[in-house]
XYZ file of C-alpha atoms in Angstrom:
723
model
C 0.000 0.000 0.000
C 1.269 3.553 -0.677
C 3.010 5.201 2.244
C 4.687 8.555 2.662
C 8.310 8.234 3.765
C 10.087 11.396 4.905
C 13.463 11.455 3.091
C 16.807 11.755 4.847
C 17.500 15.326 3.817
C 14.552 16.500 5.985
C 16.108 15.303 9.253
C 19.739 15.674 8.149
C 20.079 19.361 9.274
C 19.690 18.210 12.886
C 22.905 16.117 12.854
C 25.171 19.143 12.618
C 27.432 20.406 9.811
C 30.156 17.772 10.252
C 27.846 14.951 9.188
C 25.186 16.783 7.221
C 26.405 15.816 3.775
C 26.449 12.097 4.508
C 23.170 12.166 6.463
C 21.391 13.980 3.630
C 22.716 11.636 0.957
C 20.649 8.741 -0.406
C 21.202 5.476 1.481
C 24.110 3.346 0.304
C 23.562 -0.153 -1.038
C 24.732 -3.270 0.741
C 27.837 -4.841 -0.740
C 29.315 -8.315 -0.225
C 30.201 -9.992 1.978
C 27.021 -8.885 3.779
C 24.075 -10.714 2.141
C 20.835 -8.751 1.894
C 17.730 -10.883 1.382
C 14.749 -9.537 3.405
C 12.342 -11.828 1.583
C 13.697 -14.700 3.639
C 12.782 -13.042 6.914
C 10.643 -9.948 7.287
C 10.895 -7.092 9.762
C 12.380 -6.630 13.226
C 10.814 -4.073 15.586
C 13.002 -1.858 17.815
C 12.598 0.977 20.282
C 15.028 3.632 21.491
C 16.078 2.183 24.834
C 15.329 3.117 28.441
C 13.669 6.240 29.788
C 11.017 8.545 28.398
C 11.212 10.154 24.964
C 9.108 13.303 25.463
C 8.629 13.653 21.704
C 5.684 16.036 21.737
C 6.610 17.905 18.526
C 7.798 16.807 15.114
C 10.971 18.870 15.527
C 11.870 16.789 18.571
C 11.154 13.648 16.561
C 13.591 14.695 13.842
C 16.159 15.574 16.503
C 15.735 12.069 17.882
C 16.312 10.572 14.437
C 19.487 12.656 14.202
C 20.609 11.456 17.633
C 19.979 7.881 16.506
C 22.105 8.521 13.426
C 25.013 9.943 15.420
C 24.925 7.254 18.103
C 25.078 4.474 15.512
C 28.390 5.506 13.869
C 26.323 7.110 11.152
C 29.294 9.032 9.759
C 29.839 6.976 6.620
C 33.118 5.508 7.827
C 33.802 1.831 7.126
C 32.635 -0.914 9.463
C 34.551 -4.129 10.161
C 33.556 -5.526 6.749
C 34.593 -2.382 4.930
C 30.976 -1.328 4.288
C 30.155 2.345 4.988
C 28.276 2.743 8.240
C 24.951 4.501 8.502
C 22.011 4.959 10.831
C 21.230 1.570 12.356
C 17.635 1.232 11.132
C 15.980 1.027 7.737
C 13.042 3.166 8.803
C 11.971 5.050 11.927
C 8.398 5.832 12.986
C 7.490 8.627 15.394
C 4.546 8.904 17.827
C 2.742 11.193 15.370
C 2.852 8.544 12.650
C 5.583 10.033 10.445
C 7.817 7.465 8.748
C 11.458 8.563 8.375
C 13.930 7.117 5.911
C 16.959 5.578 7.564
C 19.218 3.210 5.659
C 16.306 2.593 3.306
C 15.642 -0.411 1.126
C 19.106 -1.403 -0.014
C 20.815 -2.835 3.050
C 19.933 -4.849 6.128
C 19.519 -3.722 9.699
C 22.604 -3.269 11.856
C 21.438 -4.684 15.189
C 21.770 -8.039 16.818
C 24.327 -10.765 16.371
C 22.289 -13.947 16.723
C 20.977 -15.875 13.708
C 17.247 -16.515 13.681
C 16.196 -19.964 12.462
C 19.355 -20.140 10.398
C 18.923 -16.687 8.878
C 21.281 -13.781 9.354
C 19.476 -11.340 11.603
C 21.119 -8.427 9.800
C 20.839 -9.767 6.261
C 17.276 -11.126 6.290
C 15.238 -8.410 7.984
C 14.254 -4.810 7.565
C 14.509 -2.957 10.856
C 11.782 -0.572 11.985
C 12.586 1.589 14.991
C 9.753 3.218 16.906
C 10.793 6.571 18.371
C 9.712 5.613 21.890
C 11.499 4.466 25.000
C 10.828 1.898 27.671
C 8.549 4.181 29.737
C 6.513 5.194 26.675
C 3.489 3.461 25.202
C 2.736 3.298 21.510
C 0.270 5.731 19.973
C -2.370 4.713 17.467
C -0.800 6.832 14.673
C 2.545 5.120 15.305
C 1.045 1.630 15.135
C -1.021 2.407 12.044
C 2.071 3.725 10.294
C 4.138 0.682 11.250
C 1.325 -1.500 9.912
C 1.194 0.463 6.662
C 4.989 0.359 6.354
C 5.061 -3.430 6.785
C 2.384 -3.794 4.092
C 4.459 -1.553 1.820
C 7.658 -3.514 2.474
C 5.914 -6.816 1.775
C 4.325 -5.723 -1.489
C 6.072 -2.696 -2.972
C 9.650 -2.407 -1.736
C 12.422 -3.009 -4.298
C 13.346 -6.005 -2.186
C 10.124 -7.227 -0.624
C 9.993 -8.394 2.986
C 8.998 -11.827 4.187
C 6.075 -12.463 6.532
C 7.957 -12.578 9.849
C 7.471 -9.806 12.424
C 9.912 -10.133 15.324
C 10.982 -8.178 18.384
C 14.665 -7.270 18.532
C 14.986 -9.626 21.495
C 14.223 -12.557 19.169
C 17.361 -11.875 17.145
C 19.535 -10.661 20.005
C 18.810 -12.293 23.347
C 20.671 -9.768 25.505
C 18.116 -6.971 25.159
C 14.665 -5.906 26.333
C 14.103 -4.133 23.018
C 11.436 -3.193 21.858
C 10.068 -2.522 25.358
C 6.339 -1.890 25.385
C 6.133 -2.826 21.724
C 6.706 -6.503 22.536
C 2.990 -7.259 22.433
C 2.811 -5.975 18.856
C 6.108 -7.330 17.515
C 4.682 -10.593 16.238
C 2.649 -11.985 13.375
C -1.089 -11.751 13.908
C -0.872 -8.568 15.986
C -2.529 -5.299 15.083
C 0.555 -4.137 13.136
C 0.339 -7.185 10.871
C -1.476 -6.027 7.712
C -2.659 -9.580 7.064
C -5.103 -9.440 10.015
C -7.824 -6.936 10.950
C -6.816 -3.850 12.887
C -7.455 -4.351 16.626
C -6.325 -1.047 18.058
C -4.102 -0.368 21.044
C -3.309 -3.094 23.513
C -2.729 -2.541 27.224
C 0.807 -2.902 28.563
C -0.439 -3.994 31.990
C -2.721 -6.660 30.532
C 0.261 -7.831 28.502
C 2.381 -7.921 31.664
C -0.306 -10.001 33.383
C -0.473 -12.410 30.438
C 3.286 -12.920 30.409
C 3.366 -13.363 34.176
C 0.608 -15.974 34.364
C 2.160 -18.019 31.550
C 5.655 -17.830 33.031
C 4.331 -18.778 36.478
C 1.985 -21.669 35.692
C 2.833 -23.140 32.281
C 4.371 -26.555 32.976
C 3.711 -26.110 36.708
C -0.078 -26.224 37.198
C -1.499 -29.536 35.922
C -3.904 -28.914 33.056
C -2.811 -25.307 32.566
C -3.428 -23.765 29.126
C -1.375 -20.768 28.053
C -3.200 -17.551 27.237
C -2.383 -15.391 24.249
C 0.113 -12.635 25.035
C -1.497 -9.822 23.085
C -2.240 -6.997 25.511
C -5.972 -7.447 24.900
C -8.108 -8.921 27.674
C -10.274 -11.890 26.782
C -11.525 -15.257 27.936
C -8.158 -16.861 27.241
C -6.513 -14.600 29.825
C -9.081 -14.771 32.622
C -9.365 -18.550 32.284
C -5.587 -18.916 32.588
C -5.716 -16.683 35.678
C -8.506 -18.920 37.006
C -6.264 -21.944 36.590
C -3.494 -20.119 38.416
C -5.858 -19.398 41.312
C -6.966 -23.036 41.415
C -3.335 -24.159 41.591
C -2.642 -21.784 44.491
C -5.767 -23.050 46.286
C -4.645 -26.676 45.958
C -7.087 -27.712 43.210
C -5.568 -30.237 40.802
C -5.795 -30.701 37.939
C -6.746 -27.151 37.084
C -9.563 -26.459 34.610
C -10.635 -23.442 32.610
C -13.779 -22.793 34.599
C -14.525 -20.924 37.806
C -16.948 -23.551 39.022
C -18.452 -24.483 42.392
C -15.166 -26.025 43.575
C -13.206 -22.813 43.018
C -16.010 -20.729 44.529
C -16.078 -22.921 47.641
C -12.281 -22.853 47.982
C -12.259 -19.035 47.895
C -15.137 -18.923 50.366
C -13.424 -21.341 52.768
C -10.145 -19.437 52.546
C -12.087 -16.404 53.802
C -9.401 -13.855 52.982
C -9.982 -10.560 51.296
C -7.080 -9.560 49.043
C -5.789 -7.063 51.599
C -5.419 -9.997 54.032
C -3.808 -12.304 51.491
C -0.275 -13.479 52.292
C 0.431 -15.398 49.074
C 2.012 -13.052 46.496
C 0.865 -15.166 43.549
C -2.776 -14.962 44.620
C -2.388 -11.207 44.988
C -0.843 -11.118 41.517
C -3.817 -13.018 40.095
C -6.297 -10.503 41.544
C -4.228 -7.519 40.415
C -3.992 -9.077 36.961
C -7.757 -9.596 36.895
C -8.293 -5.942 37.832
C -6.050 -4.832 34.986
C -8.048 -7.040 32.620
C -11.256 -5.416 33.886
C -9.808 -2.000 33.093
C -9.172 -0.810 36.662
C -5.946 0.930 37.616
C -4.305 -1.227 40.244
C -0.841 -2.087 41.554
C 1.907 -2.012 38.923
C 3.788 -4.538 41.044
C 1.485 -7.501 40.492
C 2.455 -9.341 43.671
C 1.824 -6.374 45.984
C -1.638 -5.331 47.167
C -1.420 -1.577 47.698
C -3.691 1.432 47.993
C -4.272 1.451 44.225
C -5.414 -2.167 44.462
C -7.779 -1.442 47.334
C -9.241 1.581 45.566
C -9.745 -0.459 42.397
C -11.512 -3.228 44.286
C -13.788 -0.742 46.062
C -14.775 0.583 42.627
C -15.612 -2.944 41.462
C -17.932 -3.377 44.451
C -19.616 -0.042 43.794
C -19.912 -0.692 40.061
C -21.526 -4.067 40.771
C -24.089 -2.448 43.091
C -22.543 -3.896 46.258
C -21.750 -2.291 49.596
C -18.077 -1.615 50.301
C -18.504 0.228 53.568
C -20.264 -2.653 55.322
C -17.352 -4.983 56.254
C -19.626 -8.008 56.761
C -21.256 -7.699 53.344
C -17.909 -6.934 51.767
C -16.511 -10.227 53.063
C -19.657 -12.198 52.239
C -19.620 -10.949 48.665
C -15.915 -11.598 48.078
C -16.345 -15.113 46.539
C -18.896 -13.632 44.107
C -16.606 -10.718 43.286
C -13.633 -13.073 42.867
C -15.619 -15.095 40.350
C -16.790 -11.954 38.552
C -13.203 -10.704 38.254
C -12.224 -13.931 36.515
C -14.917 -13.659 33.861
C -15.374 -11.250 30.972
C -18.383 -9.557 32.592
C -18.163 -5.777 32.698
C -19.374 -3.718 35.660
C -18.970 -0.259 34.196
C -21.245 1.262 31.594
C -19.924 0.413 28.135
C -20.272 2.881 25.241
C -23.337 1.156 23.781
C -24.862 0.490 27.213
C -27.996 2.029 28.712
C -27.701 3.701 32.133
C -31.262 2.689 33.066
C -30.547 -0.967 32.301
C -27.366 -0.636 34.359
C -29.382 0.700 37.309
C -31.594 -2.401 37.144
C -28.528 -4.658 36.886
C -26.997 -3.114 40.011
C -30.301 -3.462 41.850
C -30.519 -7.160 40.906
C -27.083 -7.723 42.470
C -27.887 -5.722 45.583
C -31.320 -7.249 46.124
C -30.933 -10.870 45.058
C -27.217 -11.710 45.395
C -26.147 -9.612 48.388
C -29.555 -9.341 50.061
C -31.612 -12.479 49.456
C -28.537 -14.581 48.566
C -30.216 -16.814 45.997
C -27.892 -19.860 45.950
C -27.781 -20.307 42.151
C -27.374 -16.624 41.350
C -24.061 -14.950 40.650
C -23.391 -11.293 40.001
C -24.925 -10.083 36.771
C -22.896 -7.726 34.568
C -23.545 -4.019 35.090
C -22.615 -2.752 31.654
C -26.010 -1.476 30.518
C -26.494 -4.373 28.073
C -29.357 -6.840 28.436
C -27.493 -10.131 27.929
C -28.071 -13.825 28.560
C -26.577 -13.601 32.079
C -28.771 -10.611 32.916
C -31.812 -12.470 31.580
C -31.069 -15.403 33.868
C -30.527 -13.178 36.932
C -33.685 -11.244 36.089
C -35.651 -14.500 35.885
C -34.233 -15.602 39.238
C -35.450 -12.387 40.823
C -38.926 -12.975 39.385
C -38.917 -16.562 40.628
C -38.043 -15.405 44.122
C -40.784 -12.772 44.170
C -43.298 -15.340 42.914
C -42.586 -17.393 46.029
C -40.398 -20.161 44.586
C -38.080 -21.532 47.269
C -34.544 -20.085 46.927
C -33.010 -23.548 46.614
C -35.272 -24.324 43.641
C -34.606 -21.109 41.734
C -32.840 -21.793 38.429
C -33.534 -18.825 36.135
C -35.493 -20.799 33.538
C -38.941 -20.079 32.174
C -40.258 -23.457 33.260
C -43.629 -24.798 34.413
C -43.222 -23.531 37.996
C -42.415 -20.021 36.861
C -45.256 -20.049 34.348
C -47.691 -21.192 37.034
C -46.496 -18.425 39.331
C -46.953 -15.802 36.615
C -50.478 -17.051 35.944
C -51.196 -16.735 39.656
C -49.404 -14.135 41.772
C -47.830 -12.540 38.729
C -51.221 -11.727 37.224
C -52.587 -10.110 40.383
C -52.218 -6.422 41.212
C -48.481 -5.892 41.548
C -46.572 -3.978 44.170
C -43.066 -3.692 45.497
C -40.227 -5.625 43.898
C -42.389 -7.798 41.631
C -43.957 -4.658 40.167
C -40.489 -3.213 39.673
C -39.396 -6.350 37.856
C -42.425 -6.211 35.547
C -41.712 -2.614 34.640
C -38.014 -3.317 34.171
C -39.137 -5.972 31.698
C -41.110 -3.289 29.882
C -37.998 -1.140 29.646
C -35.894 -4.081 28.439
C -38.375 -4.559 25.561
C -38.274 -0.950 24.418
C -38.907 0.518 22.032
C -42.282 -0.769 21.015
C -43.892 0.514 17.837
C -47.028 2.641 17.688
C -49.754 2.106 15.105
C -48.324 4.968 13.046
C -44.904 3.269 12.937
C -43.211 5.586 15.436
C -41.071 4.034 18.198
C -42.161 4.433 21.798
C -39.650 4.057 24.634
C -40.695 3.052 28.113
C -40.066 5.943 30.468
C -37.363 5.090 33.056
C -39.268 7.149 35.637
C -42.070 4.561 35.489
C -39.811 1.678 36.583
C -39.640 2.722 40.225
C -43.144 4.045 40.855
C -46.192 2.181 42.135
C -48.538 4.475 40.245
C -50.209 3.236 37.059
C -49.108 6.311 35.166
C -50.627 7.286 31.853
C -47.260 6.787 30.168
C -46.916 3.280 31.606
C -50.392 2.324 30.427
C -49.837 3.842 26.991
C -46.622 1.882 26.518
C -48.193 -1.349 27.769
C -51.182 -1.086 25.429
C -48.904 -0.234 22.507
C -46.631 -3.167 23.323
C -49.546 -5.590 23.494
C -50.993 -4.315 20.230
C -47.621 -4.380 18.464
C -46.893 -7.909 19.754
C -50.398 -8.985 18.679
C -51.479 -10.211 22.078
C -54.686 -9.184 23.873
C -54.673 -5.460 24.705
C -55.498 -5.525 28.410
C -53.098 -2.915 29.819
C -52.490 -5.440 32.588
C -49.746 -7.743 33.780
C -51.513 -10.902 32.611
C -49.599 -14.086 31.879
C -49.473 -13.584 28.121
C -47.931 -10.148 28.600
C -45.378 -11.450 31.120
C -44.428 -14.220 28.693
C -44.047 -11.767 25.816
C -41.763 -9.604 27.971
C -39.615 -12.485 29.194
C -39.030 -14.812 26.241
C -39.059 -14.273 22.490
C -41.583 -17.065 21.995
C -44.034 -15.454 24.382
C -47.102 -17.492 25.340
C -46.688 -20.546 23.134
C -50.272 -21.651 23.737
C -51.819 -18.563 22.201
C -53.698 -19.014 18.930
C -51.999 -18.220 15.637
C -53.118 -17.999 12.044
C -49.705 -18.616 10.467
C -47.596 -21.732 10.152
C -44.745 -23.200 8.122
C -43.533 -26.715 7.417
C -41.366 -28.897 5.186
C -44.339 -31.107 4.277
C -46.208 -30.901 0.991
C -49.664 -29.378 1.416
C -52.172 -31.644 -0.287
C -55.839 -30.762 -0.560
C -56.550 -32.805 2.574
C -53.761 -31.181 4.549
C -54.848 -27.731 3.400
C -58.350 -28.429 4.675
C -56.949 -29.616 8.009
C -54.892 -26.442 8.410
C -57.889 -24.255 7.635
C -60.054 -26.139 10.115
C -57.372 -25.613 12.795
C -57.582 -21.836 12.311
C -54.549 -21.322 10.080
C -54.859 -18.893 7.194
C -51.330 -18.719 5.762
C -48.557 -21.286 5.395
C -44.859 -20.908 4.663
C -43.293 -23.335 2.198
C -39.806 -23.710 0.733
C -39.124 -22.806 -2.864
C -36.234 -25.240 -3.211
C -33.896 -27.673 -1.471
C -30.137 -27.738 -1.896
C -29.814 -31.535 -1.581
C -30.647 -33.998 -4.380
C -33.304 -36.694 -3.774
C -30.684 -39.406 -3.400
C -28.890 -37.686 -0.518
C -29.420 -39.332 2.918
C -30.354 -35.922 4.377
C -32.816 -35.053 1.617
C -36.108 -33.813 3.128
C -38.236 -33.297 0.042
C -39.234 -29.924 1.475
C -39.503 -27.943 -1.766
C -42.846 -26.834 -3.182
C -44.313 -29.369 -5.545
C -45.889 -28.544 -8.912
C -49.448 -27.320 -8.415
C -49.026 -27.044 -4.640
C -49.420 -23.226 -4.454
C -52.819 -23.504 -6.155
C -53.890 -26.287 -3.786
C -52.936 -24.074 -0.828
C -55.036 -21.229 -2.214
C -57.937 -23.541 -3.032
C -57.972 -24.577 0.646
C -58.630 -20.951 1.636
C -55.036 -20.361 2.690
C -52.332 -17.996 1.565
C -48.685 -18.827 0.934
C -45.450 -17.111 1.909
C -42.325 -18.462 0.185
C -39.166 -19.412 2.076
C -35.662 -20.032 0.778
C -32.936 -21.815 2.715
C -29.862 -23.580 1.417
C -28.409 -24.965 4.658
C -28.372 -21.590 6.404
C -27.188 -23.054 9.697
C -23.470 -22.205 9.512
C -21.476 -19.025 9.084
C -19.591 -20.351 6.044
C -22.846 -20.666 4.111
C -23.259 -16.885 4.062
C -21.203 -14.999 1.488
C -22.005 -12.379 -1.105
C -21.486 -14.912 -3.891
C -23.883 -17.424 -2.334
C -26.450 -14.702 -1.745
C -26.192 -13.618 -5.375
C -26.612 -17.197 -6.585
C -29.494 -17.938 -4.234
C -31.292 -14.708 -5.074
C -31.232 -15.792 -8.719
C -32.377 -19.321 -7.877
C -35.202 -18.045 -5.669
C -36.415 -15.828 -8.512
C -36.395 -18.762 -10.910
C -38.299 -21.067 -8.579
C -40.876 -18.400 -7.716
C -41.509 -17.749 -11.410
C -41.735 -21.488 -12.036
C -44.560 -21.729 -9.479
C -46.400 -18.704 -10.889
C -45.842 -16.533 -7.823
C -46.750 -12.969 -8.656
C -44.587 -9.859 -8.689
C -44.118 -7.992 -5.423
C -44.142 -11.153 -3.310
C -41.673 -11.242 -0.402
C -39.348 -14.267 -0.282
C -37.828 -14.976 3.134
C -34.161 -16.023 3.204
C -33.153 -17.862 6.376
C -30.368 -17.321 8.921
C -31.105 -20.447 10.910
C -28.571 -20.174 13.736
C -27.608 -17.748 16.514
C -25.578 -15.340 14.406
C -23.600 -12.876 16.521
C -22.965 -9.273 15.514
C -19.498 -10.182 14.257
C -21.096 -12.833 12.006
C -23.704 -10.381 10.764
C -20.986 -7.873 9.872
C -18.638 -10.329 8.197
C -21.015 -12.678 6.379
C -24.745 -12.209 6.851
C -25.021 -8.651 5.546
C -22.810 -9.407 2.510
C -25.023 -12.458 1.833
C -28.146 -10.313 1.793
C -26.452 -7.762 -0.447
C -25.916 -10.673 -2.805
C -29.578 -11.709 -2.505
C -30.657 -8.149 -3.253
C -28.382 -7.928 -6.292
C -29.441 -11.352 -7.559
C -33.112 -10.408 -7.458
C -32.434 -6.964 -8.913
C -30.491 -8.198 -11.934
C -33.511 -10.305 -12.922
C -35.788 -7.295 -12.880
C -36.557 -6.867 -9.189
C -39.769 -8.862 -9.554
C -39.623 -10.043 -5.925
C -38.882 -8.433 -2.581
C -36.817 -10.204 0.034
C -37.327 -10.735 3.739
C -35.213 -12.272 6.473
C -35.802 -15.179 8.842
C -33.706 -15.239 11.999
C -33.300 -13.982 15.535
C -34.630 -10.576 16.478
C -31.162 -9.055 16.187
C -30.540 -10.607 12.773
C -33.923 -9.388 11.538
C -33.390 -5.866 12.900
C -29.935 -5.479 11.405
C -30.684 -7.064 8.028
C -33.783 -4.874 7.742
C -32.035 -1.639 8.766
C -28.723 -2.242 7.023
C -29.582 -4.723 4.293
C -32.994 -3.539 3.120
C -35.171 -6.559 4.015
C -38.854 -5.720 3.505
C -40.306 -8.020 6.179
C -38.962 -10.010 9.139
C -39.862 -13.584 10.051
C -38.654 -13.959 13.653
C -37.405 -17.282 15.020
C -39.069 -16.550 18.356
C -39.193 -20.160 19.526
C -35.374 -20.102 19.716
C -35.683 -18.058 22.907
C -32.207 -19.061 24.084
C -30.497 -17.363 21.128
C -28.388 -14.395 22.191
C -29.961 -12.552 19.260
C -33.358 -12.953 20.933
C -32.221 -11.621 24.319
C -32.414 -7.899 24.956
C -33.770 -7.075 21.504
C -37.349 -5.953 20.808
C -39.460 -7.367 18.022
C -38.369 -5.821 14.719
C -40.526 -2.933 13.592
C -41.247 -4.796 10.339
C -42.060 -8.206 11.792
C -44.666 -10.139 9.838
C -44.341 -13.619 11.367
C -43.192 -14.765 14.795
C -42.419 -18.472 15.033
C -43.336 -19.438 18.594
C -43.750 -23.227 18.751
C -42.922 -26.433 16.911
C -45.257 -29.374 17.348
C -46.676 -32.469 15.685
C -49.856 -31.378 13.943
C -50.675 -34.859 12.676
C -48.681 -38.098 12.904
C -45.621 -37.643 10.712
C -46.413 -33.993 10.053
C -44.527 -31.401 12.073
C -45.674 -27.796 12.040
C -44.294 -24.472 13.224
C -46.935 -22.327 14.892
C -46.473 -18.710 13.781
C -48.162 -15.483 14.758
C -49.155 -13.680 11.554
C -49.194 -9.987 12.227
C -52.273 -8.144 11.110
C -51.566 -5.665 8.323
C -48.128 -7.098 7.556
C -47.029 -9.277 4.654
C -50.204 -10.376 2.837
C -48.521 -13.380 1.240
C -49.627 -14.997 -2.003
C -53.373 -15.216 -2.656
C -53.304 -16.188 -6.330
C -50.880 -17.745 -8.763
C -50.219 -17.195 -12.436
C -49.278 -19.634 -15.129
C -45.654 -20.643 -15.404
C -43.700 -17.661 -16.725
C -40.723 -17.611 -19.084
C-alpha cells in the first residue's frame, strides 16, 4: 500500500554540519560480503532504549532521528567488513505517525548478532525503529504507520519483505528491546497487515499475560497458556482462574470458575488485603487490569491502588463496600466476577437505566436475598443472557419459589407463578421487575410506525401512570397479544421470552411437508390462514439428508384452493457461518427468482431467506449482511420482480432490515435461548413470529407462527408458469 516516507534530507540538518552531507545523501547499497535478502525473513521491531522520549513535537522527533544517526556511527566511515556505516535502522516511525527514511531499502539492519532460524538477523530483515522508549506506550498513529509500512515492504519495496514480524529480542537475546512494543512485535498482531486492525493493547494486561504463563505453564497440571497480546479476553481470565486453582490446591486445574473454586475461595475467607500469598495477589491484580481498573503495577503487591480499584468494582456491581460483613460475604462472588469477561462499568453502547436495574438485581438478590444459584450479573447497561437469567431468578423469588429451587429458567413452575401471583395487582419488587421488563423490551412501535420508549421514571413508581399504560397497550398491540393494559400471563411471557405465550392461537404456520388438498383443509379447520413453504432444497433426492421440502408442482394452487395464503421461504443450509457470502447470496437470489416464477408466484411477493442459527454481531458484519447484499443484487439483476425478507433472531432481523434492506422479518421466536433474541425488541417490520414447533398430525410437524395483522399479505393467487 502507498506510504509517505520522509526522506533523509529533511532530518539531516539536525545532525550538525560535520555529518550533514552524509546524512542527507541517499542510502548506500549493501555490498558483499554482507548478504541482503529480506524476503527470507521480514521485519524486526526496535525501540530507542530506556527512559522517556518526550517527543511532543515533530521537531523533537527529527532531533531524535538525528541522535539515533550519530549514536550508531552514522558518519559513513567503514565498518569491520569495509561497508560504509549509517544509521542503524531502515526506517523510523514517530509517535505522530511520520515514517522517516533511515538506511532505506538497499541494506539490512545493523542490530543483533544472533541468527534466527538459520537466517542472518542483519541480512534477512528490515529494521523498523519506533521513536519511543521503555517508559513510553505506543500511539495509534505510530502503530497504524508501522502497519502500513510493513504492508508496503511486503508488497512494494524493491526487495520485498517476508512475513515474519519479530521483536529485537528474538534476534539478540541480551536486550529488552522493543520494550512496550513486545505485544505488537509478532505476526497476527494489530501491526500485521494480514489481520484486521485491533487497536491499542494494554501494557499492563500484557504484563499479566506474560506473568501468568511464566508462572503456571508446565507447573499447574492442566494449565493452558493464554495469548500474550495486551488485549483482555476469555483466554486470559481462564488462565488466571487456573493459576488461582493451583494456588488453592485444586488439581488438575480447569478453565472454569466452578463451584469447587467458589467454595475454595469462600473457605479461605481472605480478602485480598489480608492475602499473604504473592501469587494470589498477583492473580487478583492481573484480573483488575483485565477489567480496566488501575491497580498495583507490582502484580504481587496489594497496595492502595489495588484497594481503591476493588472498592470501585464493588460499587460498580451495586454492592456495599462500607459494610465490612457484606464486603466479606460478597468476596467469593466478586472473585468469580473478576475472573470472567463480565463488565461492571457502563460500556459505550450500554444504557444507564438498564445498568441501574442490573446493580439493583445484584444488591437485592445476590447480596440481600442470597439466591444460591445466582451470581453477580454484569452491570454494563447491556441486556445479555446472564442478565436475563438473573432477572428470571429475581422474578422466581418474588413469585414465592423456594430459593433452593430457583434456576432462572422459564419453566412450568415459573409459568404457574406468573399465571397466579404474577397476574394479580403488583406492588413492590415484583412490580419493579415487571416494569423493568417493559424497559428491556423498548422501544415498542405505535400504530403509526413511530417508536415508543418506556419511560425510566415509570420503573420505580407504584402508580399506574398514563405513560406506563400507553406503553403497555402499545406493546400488546404491536406484539399482537390481547390489549389488556395489565400484567396478565401472556404479557409477562411476551416480555420475558421471544416465543411469548406458546399456547396462544396463531393464524400462520410453516412446514417442510407438501400441502395436499386434505392437509390444506386440516390447516384451515385448525384456524390457520397462511402457510410458509420452501421454494427449493439444496440436496438432491438421493442424498441421505434429503427432506423433500420444496414446493411441488401445483401445490401453491392447492394451498389457495384450501382458503389459505402462501409465503415463500428459501434456505440452502443456512445453519453455519460459512454458508453466508455475497457470492452465495447472489446465486441464491437468482435461484429463488427462478423457482418463484416457475410456481407462478406474482410480482411484489416477499421471499424470506433464512439465517437459521444464533448469528452474533461479528457474524452479521462479516457474512450475513454481505449475503443479503448478494440476494438483493441477484433479485435486482432479474428485474426486481420479488422483494426479500429475512428469517432469523430478532437481532438478525433488525440489522438485516435496517442495514440490508429486508422488507419483512420472520422472527425465530421459539429459539428463545439465542443471544440474538435476548435484549432485543421485536423488529418494527415483523410479519411472522415463530413461537412453537409441534406435531400437527402423525408424521407432520408444524411451526406455529403469529401472523401480524396488516403485515405481509402473502400470495393469494398464482399465475401460469412464466418464461
